[in-house]
């Protein structure tokens, strides 16, 4: 309502505009969003405080930009200022201040509509109206705080206004028509059901739902319209049943706004009761984005729907930000995947992979997938090849009026129950999503790489990898490789492949972890991976595995080097005349031979086998009178380290006595956490005998060690 006060404001505006050229000024309208609710909830005093605060900010701002402002309505201000300041920092500064009144601990939301005055002769009332229109266009849109008036905006708003103006009449005059789009099983060609899509037949012209659904949602009228659609779907089903036709299940759309109505569940249920329709026949489509509510109200209601036996379909899956994770809170049995959402994906292979992974995962979660927006045969065939048979799209048929649909369906095979895979045993799918479940924990916190793969018809396929997975391949997998070519098997030769499959079988049969170490190669370099697998789920012909993978190349190479060195040493040791032994000391009497070269046995007149059978303790060979000395010497170096040489008399297998000299030292083997005695033995009988005939020498003079205590 324009009153005398407003007239004075307009006069003032006219005067100011008259002094400047066209385009110099902007007229803006500032609305306080939800002001009535604020004053109701927080009281008049707080509301007045808020108003005073905003008014002060506006006045200060206008002063700074040499503009003019007026308080036009309780929750609305009018501003006139030079357009050069329109997007200046001055405005952002005052905006930030205005939305945080000191008396109020929540943020205020301001809506600004701007109109650039390009025709100064225009009536200020009309300018004001256009600025208001721009502000209205972002009503309820909390992401945008300002809008500029344009002719397109004007016609869109007028169109919207007409829709709102006509909607109630349209319902009364039955202008909303139910059209049906078939859903088919691409494997058999049979029809499995149809989606109900509304069409507005307004004075002989069809208005597309894309134009009016959003408007109806904003105004809340959607609930009226949807109830009408649901009821007419029930009427159609009843009609089919009464005619003795096999009724095809119909899927109806449910808007997020509908679900939030308190009587939503009861309304739907009483419709089914009224027309005696089972929940199997009226499926319910709810778009994925509806679940993005913080309070979880939608999730709660949808769970109740499922509980009451409804078949809930998650529509437009993949359109929003949410991923498969959305599904963890809603055990919906059907997922609708729209092919058109993947059109933008630059890499066709990648798009195919995403679709494939979603289909697989959905199946593992016991969900059926209906692919929508399928226009080409190649798309339908691809979907079939990955196990997604149910298809809705222009490839089969566009949405059509009921009569046309009945004719279309007449001579086709019909399947009315979705064939879900049920055979998953010993795997609680909910665990996969539970953030505290072992699976998730392992997957996200695993130090090394981890992946989930499926084994089916002799083929393995990667479904999911964690961040660390690729790193284990140390550059062997190039960036942008698609998931299909990232599996370990792509890098194995036949022998290694056999090892992989054996481990897989072991894990599948034992239901426990099984591991192996594999050599992987890209033709240029070689690395070693340790794979540990565990089966997550099994059906007759598929198994889902979880696997940990870590690169063990360093350890593997070190071990290999050790083996090579040991082999080389052995060759040397087997060809020298001295006897060489390594002994592990269990206790004083119990000394075990870890290694002995051929010469050792030979020096004592034994073969290896004879020695093993006949001799229990190595000290048994030493003659009694020398045994104590030998044991003492060994005990000494075990205590003090270093090496020692001593002599002893020893009886050979044939009974003859020989004089031996042994030089030994201890070596610490960390790997076995035990001390080993390494000894080199020489037969010095001849030497000693020669000496006896020459100079006389005391036995043991060759000792070069011994510790003083
Ligand atoms: P929607 O639920 O995702 O429905 C599928 C839309 O994709 C329909 O558009 C359908 O005609 C179209 N479509 C199906 N196959 C193909 C294809 O192969 N290629 C292309 N290009 N399009 C295909 P429509 O009928 O215009 O409906 C648009 C949206 O309006 C629907 O999207 C749904 O969100 C909403 N809607 C339609 N009817 C109702 C209703 O009765 N109630 C409510 N709340 N929303 C409805
Ligand atoms: Ca739908
Ligand atoms: Ca859809």
XYZ file of C-alpha atoms and ligand atoms in Angstrom:
757
model
C 0.000 0.000 0.000
C 1.388 3.350 -1.024
C 0.452 6.120 1.391
C 1.280 9.799 1.888
C 4.511 8.858 3.653
C 5.604 6.836 0.649
C 4.613 9.673 -1.677
C 6.993 11.954 0.207
C 9.773 9.382 -0.189
C 9.082 9.087 -3.927
C 9.128 12.899 -4.305
C 12.513 12.966 -2.627
C 13.780 10.236 -4.958
C 12.448 12.019 -8.053
C 14.318 15.163 -7.018
C 17.612 13.346 -6.478
C 17.411 11.403 -9.746
C 16.683 14.587 -11.688
C 20.117 15.964 -10.861
C 22.072 13.066 -12.428
C 22.369 11.252 -15.749
C 20.703 7.910 -16.637
C 22.318 4.882 -15.000
C 23.894 6.936 -12.215
C 21.650 5.596 -9.442
C 20.547 2.225 -8.161
C 17.315 1.873 -6.251
C 17.469 -1.042 -3.805
C 14.970 -2.730 -1.567
C 16.262 -4.434 1.598
C 14.017 -7.035 3.258
C 14.614 -8.668 6.606
C 13.937 -12.358 6.052
C 11.450 -13.902 8.503
C 11.085 -10.735 10.592
C 7.554 -11.580 11.693
C 8.699 -14.919 13.053
C 11.578 -13.255 14.890
C 9.295 -10.757 16.623
C 6.840 -13.491 17.514
C 9.544 -15.736 18.948
C 11.757 -13.167 20.667
C 9.251 -10.428 21.506
C 8.686 -6.865 20.335
C 11.590 -5.401 22.322
C 14.194 -7.571 20.649
C 12.559 -7.014 17.264
C 12.733 -3.234 17.734
C 16.359 -3.468 18.826
C 17.151 -5.408 15.665
C 15.361 -2.851 13.508
C 17.215 0.036 15.138
C 20.524 -1.741 14.596
C 19.868 -2.421 10.906
C 18.590 1.102 10.343
C 21.746 2.515 11.905
C 23.977 0.378 9.677
C 22.020 1.425 6.575
C 22.206 5.115 7.477
C 25.950 4.948 8.100
C 26.451 3.130 4.814
C 24.383 5.653 2.832
C 26.295 8.495 4.421
C 29.556 6.970 3.270
C 28.399 6.510 -0.350
C 26.413 9.753 -0.499
C 23.094 7.930 -0.814
C 19.618 8.161 0.624
C 17.552 5.694 2.655
C 14.038 5.364 4.023
C 12.195 2.866 6.219
C 9.296 1.898 3.928
C 7.664 -0.991 5.827
C 8.258 -2.740 9.144
C 10.751 -5.166 7.640
C 11.773 -3.224 4.541
C 14.097 -0.342 3.682
C 14.544 1.566 0.468
C 17.981 2.754 -0.651
C 19.105 5.109 -3.409
C 22.828 5.291 -4.093
C 25.340 5.792 -6.929
C 25.654 2.597 -8.972
C 29.469 2.781 -8.882
C 29.291 1.605 -5.252
C 26.975 -1.297 -6.031
C 29.522 -4.073 -5.495
C 31.954 -2.112 -3.351
C 33.591 -3.249 -0.140
C 31.692 -0.542 1.724
C 28.496 -2.501 1.168
C 29.976 -5.838 2.256
C 31.322 -4.182 5.397
C 27.937 -2.789 6.438
C 26.137 -5.948 5.361
C 28.324 -8.059 7.640
C 27.663 -5.650 10.503
C 23.912 -5.390 9.908
C 23.269 -9.155 9.996
C 24.776 -9.479 13.464
C 22.807 -7.262 15.843
C 24.527 -7.149 19.256
C 21.251 -7.816 21.083
C 20.627 -11.058 19.225
C 22.717 -14.193 19.143
C 21.584 -15.476 15.741
C 22.400 -14.129 12.324
C 19.768 -12.122 10.485
C 19.240 -12.752 6.801
C 18.787 -9.761 4.505
C 17.421 -9.960 0.995
C 18.392 -7.175 -1.405
C 16.681 -6.436 -4.729
C 18.392 -3.892 -6.993
C 17.098 -1.845 -9.877
C 19.453 0.314 -11.972
C 17.744 3.544 -12.973
C 18.390 3.749 -16.722
C 15.206 5.715 -17.397
C 15.053 8.592 -14.929
C 11.633 9.620 -16.246
C 10.044 6.396 -15.032
C 7.718 6.737 -12.060
C 9.505 6.020 -8.744
C 6.598 3.702 -7.766
C 7.467 1.476 -10.732
C 11.168 1.520 -9.855
C 10.309 0.564 -6.289
C 8.079 -2.264 -7.522
C 10.873 -3.652 -9.702
C 13.422 -3.576 -6.882
C 10.857 -5.427 -4.726
C 10.347 -7.971 -7.492
C 14.098 -8.655 -7.610
C 14.134 -9.123 -3.815
C 11.144 -11.474 -4.015
C 12.871 -13.597 -6.636
C 15.353 -14.808 -4.027
C 12.804 -15.298 -1.290
C 13.621 -18.455 0.657
C 16.935 -18.866 -1.132
C 19.440 -18.643 1.675
C 22.428 -18.887 -0.593
C 21.776 -15.666 -2.495
C 21.512 -12.384 -0.706
C 20.964 -10.057 -3.660
C 19.410 -10.035 -7.120
C 19.366 -7.443 -9.876
C 16.158 -6.727 -11.734
C 16.091 -7.751 -15.406
C 13.368 -8.269 -18.019
C 13.915 -12.070 -17.921
C 13.500 -12.032 -14.184
C 10.295 -10.083 -14.656
C 8.799 -12.509 -17.165
C 9.862 -15.512 -15.116
C 8.197 -14.009 -12.084
C 5.065 -13.206 -14.023
C 4.993 -16.771 -15.346
C 5.460 -18.092 -11.854
C 2.682 -15.816 -10.633
C 0.365 -17.196 -13.295
C 1.123 -20.749 -12.276
C 0.343 -19.921 -8.681
C -2.784 -18.082 -9.733
C -4.047 -21.053 -11.770
C -2.955 -24.044 -9.690
C -5.986 -24.431 -7.434
C -8.353 -24.137 -10.374
C -6.302 -26.686 -12.287
C -6.792 -29.234 -9.536
C -10.533 -28.608 -9.476
C -10.793 -28.820 -13.252
C -8.701 -32.015 -13.322
C -6.070 -30.432 -15.540
C -3.342 -32.600 -14.021
C -2.957 -35.781 -16.052
C -1.100 -38.919 -15.112
C 1.302 -40.045 -17.814
C 3.189 -43.312 -17.611
C 6.686 -44.238 -18.654
C 7.409 -47.976 -18.924
C 10.211 -49.683 -17.050
C 11.565 -52.812 -18.727
C 13.810 -55.759 -18.066
C 16.392 -55.437 -20.815
C 17.428 -59.072 -20.438
C 13.962 -60.404 -21.278
C 12.219 -57.435 -22.873
C 9.417 -57.801 -20.321
C 7.753 -54.774 -18.778
C 8.203 -54.553 -15.019
C 6.224 -51.435 -14.155
C 5.877 -47.743 -14.902
C 6.667 -44.401 -13.380
C 3.800 -41.965 -13.003
C 4.770 -38.513 -14.293
C 2.378 -35.637 -14.030
C 1.460 -33.369 -16.961
C -0.494 -30.107 -16.656
C -2.917 -29.781 -19.510
C -3.725 -26.084 -19.336
C -6.173 -24.866 -21.967
C -4.986 -27.452 -24.467
C -1.262 -26.806 -23.867
C 0.983 -29.076 -21.826
C 3.140 -27.481 -19.177
C 6.207 -29.508 -18.212
C 6.664 -30.557 -14.583
C 10.103 -28.948 -14.692
C 8.281 -25.586 -14.799
C 5.767 -26.066 -12.034
C 7.006 -28.701 -9.548
C 9.519 -26.258 -8.037
C 6.892 -23.521 -7.736
C 4.427 -25.923 -6.133
C 7.089 -26.981 -3.684
C 7.773 -23.372 -2.734
C 4.127 -22.590 -2.206
C 3.365 -25.875 -0.485
C 0.732 -26.724 -3.113
C 2.758 -29.793 -4.119
C 1.116 -31.848 -1.381
C -2.357 -31.174 -2.795
C -1.230 -32.086 -6.273
C 0.706 -35.185 -5.244
C -2.200 -36.526 -3.201
C -4.281 -36.154 -6.351
C -1.676 -38.061 -8.388
C -1.343 -40.836 -5.792
C -5.093 -41.278 -5.546
C -5.464 -41.475 -9.312
C -2.637 -44.006 -9.481
C -4.558 -46.122 -6.948
C -7.747 -45.700 -9.000
C -5.911 -46.907 -12.119
C -4.489 -49.944 -10.306
C -7.942 -50.806 -8.945
C -9.346 -50.456 -12.458
C -6.738 -52.856 -13.853
C -7.415 -55.380 -11.101
C -11.191 -55.137 -11.564
C -10.836 -55.665 -15.291
C -8.963 -58.864 -14.558
C -5.766 -57.520 -16.072
C -2.471 -58.219 -14.430
C -1.751 -54.920 -12.693
C 1.698 -53.469 -13.288
C 3.357 -51.790 -10.324
C 3.371 -47.999 -10.526
C 6.014 -45.732 -9.022
C 4.796 -42.361 -7.816
C 6.953 -39.361 -7.002
C 7.026 -38.025 -3.481
C 8.467 -34.611 -2.824
C 10.514 -33.804 0.242
C 7.810 -31.272 1.145
C 5.192 -34.057 1.162
C 7.153 -36.197 3.581
C 7.380 -33.391 6.094
C 3.590 -33.237 6.443
C 2.543 -34.864 9.694
C -0.213 -36.881 8.071
C 1.872 -38.022 5.082
C 2.220 -41.675 6.131
C -1.407 -42.037 7.123
C -2.643 -40.287 3.993
C -0.766 -42.671 1.740
C -1.768 -45.707 3.761
C -5.453 -44.761 3.820
C -5.404 -44.315 0.026
C -4.118 -47.869 -0.364
C -6.766 -49.111 2.049
C -9.538 -47.190 0.317
C -8.768 -48.793 -3.052
C -7.523 -52.097 -1.632
C -4.097 -51.845 -3.213
C -1.064 -53.668 -1.835
C 2.176 -51.838 -1.115
C 3.837 -54.050 -3.740
C 1.881 -52.241 -6.436
C 2.424 -48.627 -5.457
C 6.131 -47.906 -5.226
C 7.364 -44.641 -3.832
C 10.132 -42.539 -5.412
C 12.001 -40.134 -3.193
C 14.912 -38.127 -4.563
C 18.287 -38.567 -2.997
C 18.568 -34.855 -2.179
C 15.522 -35.116 0.094
C 17.702 -36.979 2.572
C 20.026 -34.043 3.008
C 18.109 -32.778 5.999
C 20.057 -32.111 9.105
C 17.437 -33.197 11.559
C 16.982 -36.572 9.894
C 13.192 -36.163 9.765
C 12.986 -37.430 6.190
C 15.151 -40.440 6.991
C 12.925 -41.252 9.941
C 9.721 -41.053 7.906
C 11.178 -43.055 5.031
C 12.272 -45.767 7.418
C 8.718 -45.866 8.699
C 7.483 -46.223 5.103
C 9.832 -49.156 4.577
C 8.698 -50.621 7.863
C 5.093 -50.445 6.669
C 6.047 -52.522 3.627
C 6.359 -49.848 0.952
C 8.917 -50.315 -1.796
C 10.938 -47.135 -1.616
C 13.050 -46.133 -4.589
C 15.858 -43.637 -4.172
C 15.460 -41.371 -7.165
C 18.174 -39.451 -9.017
C 20.893 -41.300 -7.211
C 24.246 -39.684 -7.914
C 22.798 -36.246 -8.649
C 23.709 -34.729 -5.324
C 26.809 -34.656 -3.227
C 25.894 -37.734 -1.310
C 27.401 -41.001 -2.356
C 26.523 -44.541 -1.515
C 26.858 -43.391 2.052
C 23.349 -41.972 1.857
C 22.123 -45.510 1.772
C 23.494 -46.453 5.127
C 20.589 -44.890 6.995
C 17.848 -45.902 4.602
C 17.456 -49.572 3.755
C 15.569 -48.769 0.546
C 15.316 -51.744 -1.796
C 15.589 -49.858 -5.102
C 18.031 -47.331 -6.458
C 17.307 -45.201 -9.510
C 20.393 -44.195 -11.366
C 20.001 -41.491 -14.003
C 22.332 -41.955 -16.966
C 22.086 -38.266 -17.758
C 24.009 -37.407 -14.596
C 27.036 -39.114 -16.054
C 26.935 -37.336 -19.385
C 29.254 -34.566 -18.229
C 31.854 -36.980 -17.007
C 34.635 -36.278 -19.479
C 36.067 -39.725 -19.529
C 33.513 -42.254 -20.776
C 35.462 -45.133 -19.272
C 35.427 -43.484 -15.906
C 31.697 -42.808 -16.107
C 31.193 -46.466 -16.983
C 33.274 -47.471 -14.016
C 31.367 -45.309 -11.594
C 28.074 -46.686 -12.844
C 29.431 -50.194 -12.606
C 30.703 -49.725 -9.075
C 27.401 -48.277 -7.973
C 25.533 -51.185 -9.510
C 27.813 -53.739 -7.872
C 27.737 -52.077 -4.512
C 23.968 -51.729 -4.674
C 23.718 -55.449 -5.306
C 25.948 -56.238 -2.410
C 23.693 -54.112 -0.288
C 20.777 -56.151 -1.516
C 19.311 -53.325 -3.600
C 17.952 -53.428 -7.106
C 18.924 -50.751 -9.601
C 16.693 -49.146 -12.213
C 18.635 -47.096 -14.740
C 16.790 -44.058 -15.994
C 17.378 -41.705 -18.900
C 18.545 -44.563 -21.127
C 18.269 -43.342 -24.698
C 20.596 -45.608 -26.662
C 20.742 -49.308 -27.173
C 24.485 -49.239 -26.380
C 23.699 -47.810 -22.939
C 21.086 -50.487 -22.293
C 23.497 -53.224 -23.402
C 26.293 -51.868 -21.252
C 23.971 -51.780 -18.255
C 22.911 -55.340 -18.886
C 26.536 -56.426 -19.122
C 27.178 -55.145 -15.617
C 24.103 -56.802 -14.199
C 21.678 -53.886 -14.293
C 18.693 -55.147 -16.242
C 15.975 -52.700 -15.324
C 15.722 -49.782 -17.638
C 13.514 -46.731 -18.044
C 14.118 -44.247 -20.801
C 13.393 -43.015 -24.285
C 15.148 -46.110 -25.650
C 12.051 -48.103 -24.643
C 9.435 -45.364 -24.553
C 8.722 -41.761 -23.576
C 6.105 -41.001 -20.940
C 2.639 -41.380 -22.485
C -1.037 -41.011 -21.578
C -2.624 -43.963 -19.786
C -4.561 -45.192 -22.850
C -1.411 -45.252 -24.981
C 0.451 -47.033 -22.225
C -2.193 -49.734 -21.970
C -1.918 -50.354 -25.697
C 1.882 -50.366 -25.524
C 1.919 -52.876 -22.667
C -0.852 -55.089 -24.023
C 1.229 -57.604 -25.934
C 4.341 -57.522 -23.846
C 5.522 -60.010 -21.279
C 5.119 -58.758 -17.742
C 7.242 -59.357 -14.656
C 5.972 -57.773 -11.541
C 8.466 -58.519 -8.847
C 11.957 -57.155 -8.882
C 14.408 -59.979 -8.704
C 16.699 -59.182 -5.885
C 19.779 -61.121 -4.933
C 19.360 -62.550 -1.487
C 22.022 -65.155 -1.124
C 24.467 -63.071 0.844
C 25.569 -64.976 3.873
C 27.868 -64.237 6.792
C 28.027 -60.598 5.857
C 26.070 -57.890 7.515
C 25.992 -55.196 4.884
C 25.183 -52.547 7.436
C 28.627 -53.174 8.870
C 30.165 -51.843 5.735
C 28.735 -48.431 6.429
C 28.968 -48.388 10.164
C 31.783 -45.911 10.824
C 32.869 -47.970 13.789
C 32.803 -51.311 12.075
C 35.972 -53.240 11.636
C 35.639 -53.046 7.863
C 35.460 -49.278 7.784
C 38.149 -48.882 10.362
C 40.501 -51.140 8.530
C 39.687 -49.517 5.274
C 40.290 -45.991 6.384
C 43.011 -46.456 8.919
C 44.955 -49.195 7.321
C 48.592 -48.198 7.241
C 49.146 -49.746 3.902
C 46.844 -50.073 0.956
C 43.478 -51.752 1.081
C 40.933 -52.689 -1.499
C 37.687 -54.492 -1.989
C 37.275 -56.775 -4.955
C 34.717 -59.106 -6.315
C 35.382 -62.557 -7.724
C 32.800 -63.763 -10.194
C 32.876 -66.295 -13.044
C 36.634 -66.600 -12.842
C 37.159 -62.840 -13.030
C 38.199 -60.487 -10.299
C 37.192 -56.893 -10.254
C 38.224 -53.989 -8.075
C 35.330 -52.169 -6.419
C 36.913 -49.829 -3.979
C 40.459 -48.775 -3.066
C 41.798 -46.589 -0.298
C 44.278 -43.727 -0.699
C 47.273 -45.826 0.191
C 46.544 -48.524 -2.325
C 48.160 -46.840 -5.310
C 51.229 -45.879 -3.343
C 52.046 -49.534 -2.811
C 52.616 -49.851 -6.548
C 55.311 -47.153 -6.457
C 54.412 -45.463 -9.708
C 53.594 -48.627 -11.603
C 49.961 -47.535 -11.913
C 49.851 -44.328 -13.892
C 47.617 -41.435 -12.871
C 44.168 -41.538 -14.544
C 44.257 -45.311 -14.929
C 40.714 -46.539 -14.526
C 39.730 -48.785 -11.677
C 39.414 -51.752 -14.010
C 43.158 -51.722 -14.665
C 44.315 -51.092 -11.159
C 44.007 -54.637 -9.860
C 47.077 -56.554 -8.695
C 46.400 -59.300 -11.221
C 47.256 -56.967 -14.079
C 50.858 -57.023 -12.906
C 51.413 -60.741 -12.298
C 52.950 -63.467 -14.438
C 51.285 -66.879 -14.552
C 53.166 -68.318 -11.588
C 52.336 -65.347 -9.426
C 48.709 -65.434 -10.596
C 48.445 -69.018 -9.408
C 49.741 -67.929 -5.999
C 47.135 -65.161 -5.902
C 44.263 -67.496 -6.757
C 45.437 -70.092 -4.279
C 45.448 -67.500 -1.519
C 41.983 -66.412 -2.591
C 40.706 -69.981 -2.423
C 42.309 -70.474 0.983
C 40.651 -67.337 2.295
C 37.285 -68.307 0.804
C 37.376 -71.848 2.156
C 38.709 -71.087 5.592
C 36.767 -67.832 6.069
C 39.975 -66.545 7.591
C 42.770 -64.340 6.499
C 45.168 -65.760 3.948
C 48.243 -64.055 2.608
C 50.928 -64.307 0.004
C 53.867 -62.361 -1.327
C 53.759 -61.564 -5.004
C 56.218 -60.275 -7.525
C 54.639 -57.540 -9.623
C 56.107 -56.099 -12.743
C 55.203 -53.563 -15.399
C 57.851 -54.899 -17.745
C 60.373 -52.314 -16.605
C 60.709 -52.749 -12.898
C 59.819 -55.315 -10.304
C 58.340 -54.817 -6.876
C 57.028 -57.160 -4.199
C 53.624 -56.925 -2.560
C 52.272 -58.723 0.421
C 48.546 -59.345 0.061
C 46.313 -60.396 2.911
C 42.761 -61.271 1.987
C 39.567 -62.011 3.776
C 36.195 -62.876 2.324
C 33.418 -60.423 3.179
C 30.488 -62.037 1.463
C 29.657 -65.019 -0.685
C 26.880 -66.212 -2.913
C 26.874 -69.240 -5.169
C 28.908 -67.626 -7.880
C 30.338 -64.458 -6.404
C 32.587 -63.580 -3.517
C 33.467 -60.195 -2.162
C 36.944 -59.861 -0.726
C 38.671 -57.329 1.400
C 42.443 -57.217 0.929
C 45.317 -55.411 2.534
C 48.339 -54.749 0.374
C 51.771 -53.543 1.378
C 54.950 -53.122 -0.564
C 57.631 -55.406 0.864
C 60.249 -54.909 -1.821
C 62.981 -53.741 0.569
C 62.502 -56.612 2.940
C 62.200 -59.018 0.073
C 65.424 -57.769 -1.528
C 67.310 -57.898 1.764
C 66.169 -61.451 2.302
C 67.142 -62.378 -1.232
C 70.609 -60.885 -0.723
C 71.038 -62.833 2.470
C 70.146 -66.005 0.673
C 72.610 -65.292 -2.127
C 75.421 -64.515 0.305
C 74.634 -67.629 2.321
C 74.754 -69.719 -0.819
C 78.080 -68.250 -1.902
C 79.504 -68.821 1.555
C 78.365 -72.392 1.504
C 80.128 -73.009 -1.784
C 83.351 -71.642 -0.291
C 82.973 -73.526 2.948
C 82.288 -76.816 1.232
C 85.543 -76.524 -0.656
C 87.992 -75.703 2.089
C 89.945 -78.318 4.074
C 89.164 -76.944 7.488
C 86.037 -78.140 9.222
C 83.607 -75.312 9.768
C 80.697 -75.486 12.170
C 78.167 -73.153 13.660
C 76.810 -74.227 16.976
C 73.853 -73.002 18.975
C 74.346 -73.328 22.711
C 71.139 -74.286 24.477
C 72.864 -75.012 27.744
C 76.275 -76.265 28.709
C 75.707 -79.832 27.623
C 73.242 -79.245 24.885
C 75.061 -77.864 21.892
C 73.279 -78.137 18.575
C 74.963 -78.068 15.170
C 73.285 -75.427 13.039
C 75.649 -75.839 10.130
C 78.674 -77.976 9.367
C 80.593 -78.213 6.126
C 81.588 -81.484 4.492
C 85.163 -81.240 5.789
C 83.919 -81.213 9.372
C 82.358 -84.666 8.993
C 85.268 -85.853 6.928
C 87.837 -84.778 9.557
C 86.032 -86.988 12.047
C 85.694 -89.925 9.695
C 81.899 -89.657 9.320
C 79.490 -88.988 6.540
C 76.849 -86.426 7.387
C 74.183 -89.125 7.771
C 76.336 -91.329 9.992
C 77.173 -88.398 12.200
C 73.512 -87.472 12.574
C 72.519 -90.995 13.521
C 75.378 -91.836 15.852
C 76.409 -88.660 17.657
C 74.136 -86.870 20.097
C 76.541 -84.256 21.469
C 79.480 -82.779 19.665
C 81.465 -82.880 22.910
C 81.088 -86.680 22.935
C 83.847 -86.804 20.337
C 86.324 -84.988 22.588
C 88.323 -87.229 24.842
C 87.342 -87.039 28.504
C 90.562 -85.382 29.678
C 90.194 -82.445 27.247
C 86.468 -81.973 27.480
C 86.458 -79.730 30.531
C 89.070 -77.402 29.068
C 87.108 -77.077 25.839
C 83.881 -76.270 27.709
C 85.657 -73.691 29.852
C 87.155 -71.958 26.836
C 83.791 -71.732 25.149
C 82.075 -70.468 28.294
C 84.749 -67.793 28.596
C 84.294 -66.290 25.172
C 80.552 -66.530 25.505
C 80.919 -64.261 28.544
C 83.614 -61.940 27.346
C 83.444 -62.029 23.551
C 86.494 -62.169 21.284
C 87.810 -65.414 19.931
C 89.839 -68.288 21.236
C 91.916 -71.148 19.929
C 92.367 -74.379 21.792
C 93.383 -77.926 21.145
C 91.878 -81.227 22.083
C 92.188 -84.899 21.411
C 89.313 -86.411 19.563
C 88.192 -89.929 18.688
C 87.306 -90.554 15.081
C 84.578 -92.975 13.965
C 87.157 -95.714 13.290
C 88.425 -95.417 16.899
C 91.720 -93.665 16.080
C 92.594 -90.583 18.119
C 93.547 -87.345 16.415
C 94.684 -83.978 17.677
C 92.383 -81.088 16.706
C 92.717 -77.350 16.930
C 89.640 -75.200 17.021
C 89.455 -71.423 16.612
C 86.100 -70.076 17.561
C 84.171 -66.930 18.291
C 80.587 -65.960 19.045
C 78.400 -64.149 16.613
C 75.162 -62.467 17.545
C 72.269 -63.244 15.246
C 69.535 -60.734 15.830
C 67.108 -62.588 13.649
C 67.162 -65.597 15.939
C 68.029 -63.703 19.120
C 70.624 -66.205 20.017
C 74.405 -66.482 20.106
C 75.995 -68.771 17.618
C 79.422 -70.239 17.976
C 81.405 -70.236 14.795
C 84.285 -72.680 14.831
C 87.054 -73.612 12.409
C 88.659 -76.988 13.067
C 92.001 -78.335 11.852
C 93.508 -81.751 12.272
C 96.955 -80.951 13.690
C 97.987 -84.519 14.555
C 100.813 -84.578 12.019
C 102.017 -81.164 13.019
C 102.079 -82.008 16.722
C 103.831 -85.311 16.066
C 106.519 -83.521 14.044
C 106.963 -81.038 16.871
C 107.183 -83.795 19.449
C 110.113 -85.145 17.561
C 111.649 -81.671 17.449
C 111.188 -79.092 20.232
C 108.880 -79.855 23.136
C 105.972 -77.517 23.508
C 103.160 -77.196 25.968
C 99.709 -77.872 24.676
C 97.453 -74.872 24.662
C 100.224 -72.341 24.090
C 98.372 -71.129 21.004
C 95.629 -69.672 23.183
C 95.143 -66.117 22.148
C 92.335 -65.132 24.428
C 90.940 -65.555 27.870
C 89.612 -62.921 30.130
C 90.944 -61.958 33.447
C 88.340 -61.579 36.132
P 12.095 -37.680 -12.376
O 11.288 -38.230 -11.258
O 13.536 -37.922 -12.324
O 11.481 -38.264 -13.681
C 12.217 -38.637 -14.791
C 12.234 -37.558 -15.807
O 13.116 -37.911 -16.840
C 10.871 -37.339 -16.463
O 10.793 -35.964 -16.765
C 11.016 -38.179 -17.711
O 10.164 -37.761 -18.733
C 12.427 -37.932 -18.075
N 13.022 -39.013 -18.861
C 12.820 -40.342 -18.737
N 13.573 -41.023 -19.624
C 14.274 -40.115 -20.330
C 15.252 -40.217 -21.382
O 15.611 -41.268 -21.872
N 15.790 -39.038 -21.839
C 15.415 -37.813 -21.311
N 15.995 -36.739 -21.802
N 14.495 -37.710 -20.326
C 13.935 -38.838 -19.833
P 9.494 -35.131 -16.504
O 8.300 -35.975 -16.756
O 9.647 -33.854 -17.228
O 9.558 -34.879 -14.950
C 10.532 -34.076 -14.402
C 10.565 -34.185 -12.918
O 9.396 -33.616 -12.330
C 10.581 -35.611 -12.429
O 11.872 -36.103 -12.491
C 10.096 -35.440 -11.010
O 11.119 -35.012 -10.169
C 9.108 -34.312 -11.161
N 7.754 -34.906 -11.214
C 7.093 -35.424 -12.276
N 5.871 -35.850 -11.900
C 5.766 -35.602 -10.572
C 4.738 -35.816 -9.590
O 3.649 -36.347 -9.845
N 5.004 -35.418 -8.321
C 6.187 -34.825 -7.964
N 6.389 -34.466 -6.694
N 7.169 -34.629 -8.848
C 6.966 -35.011 -10.140
Ca 11.030 -40.020 -10.268
Ca 14.792 -39.640 -11.640
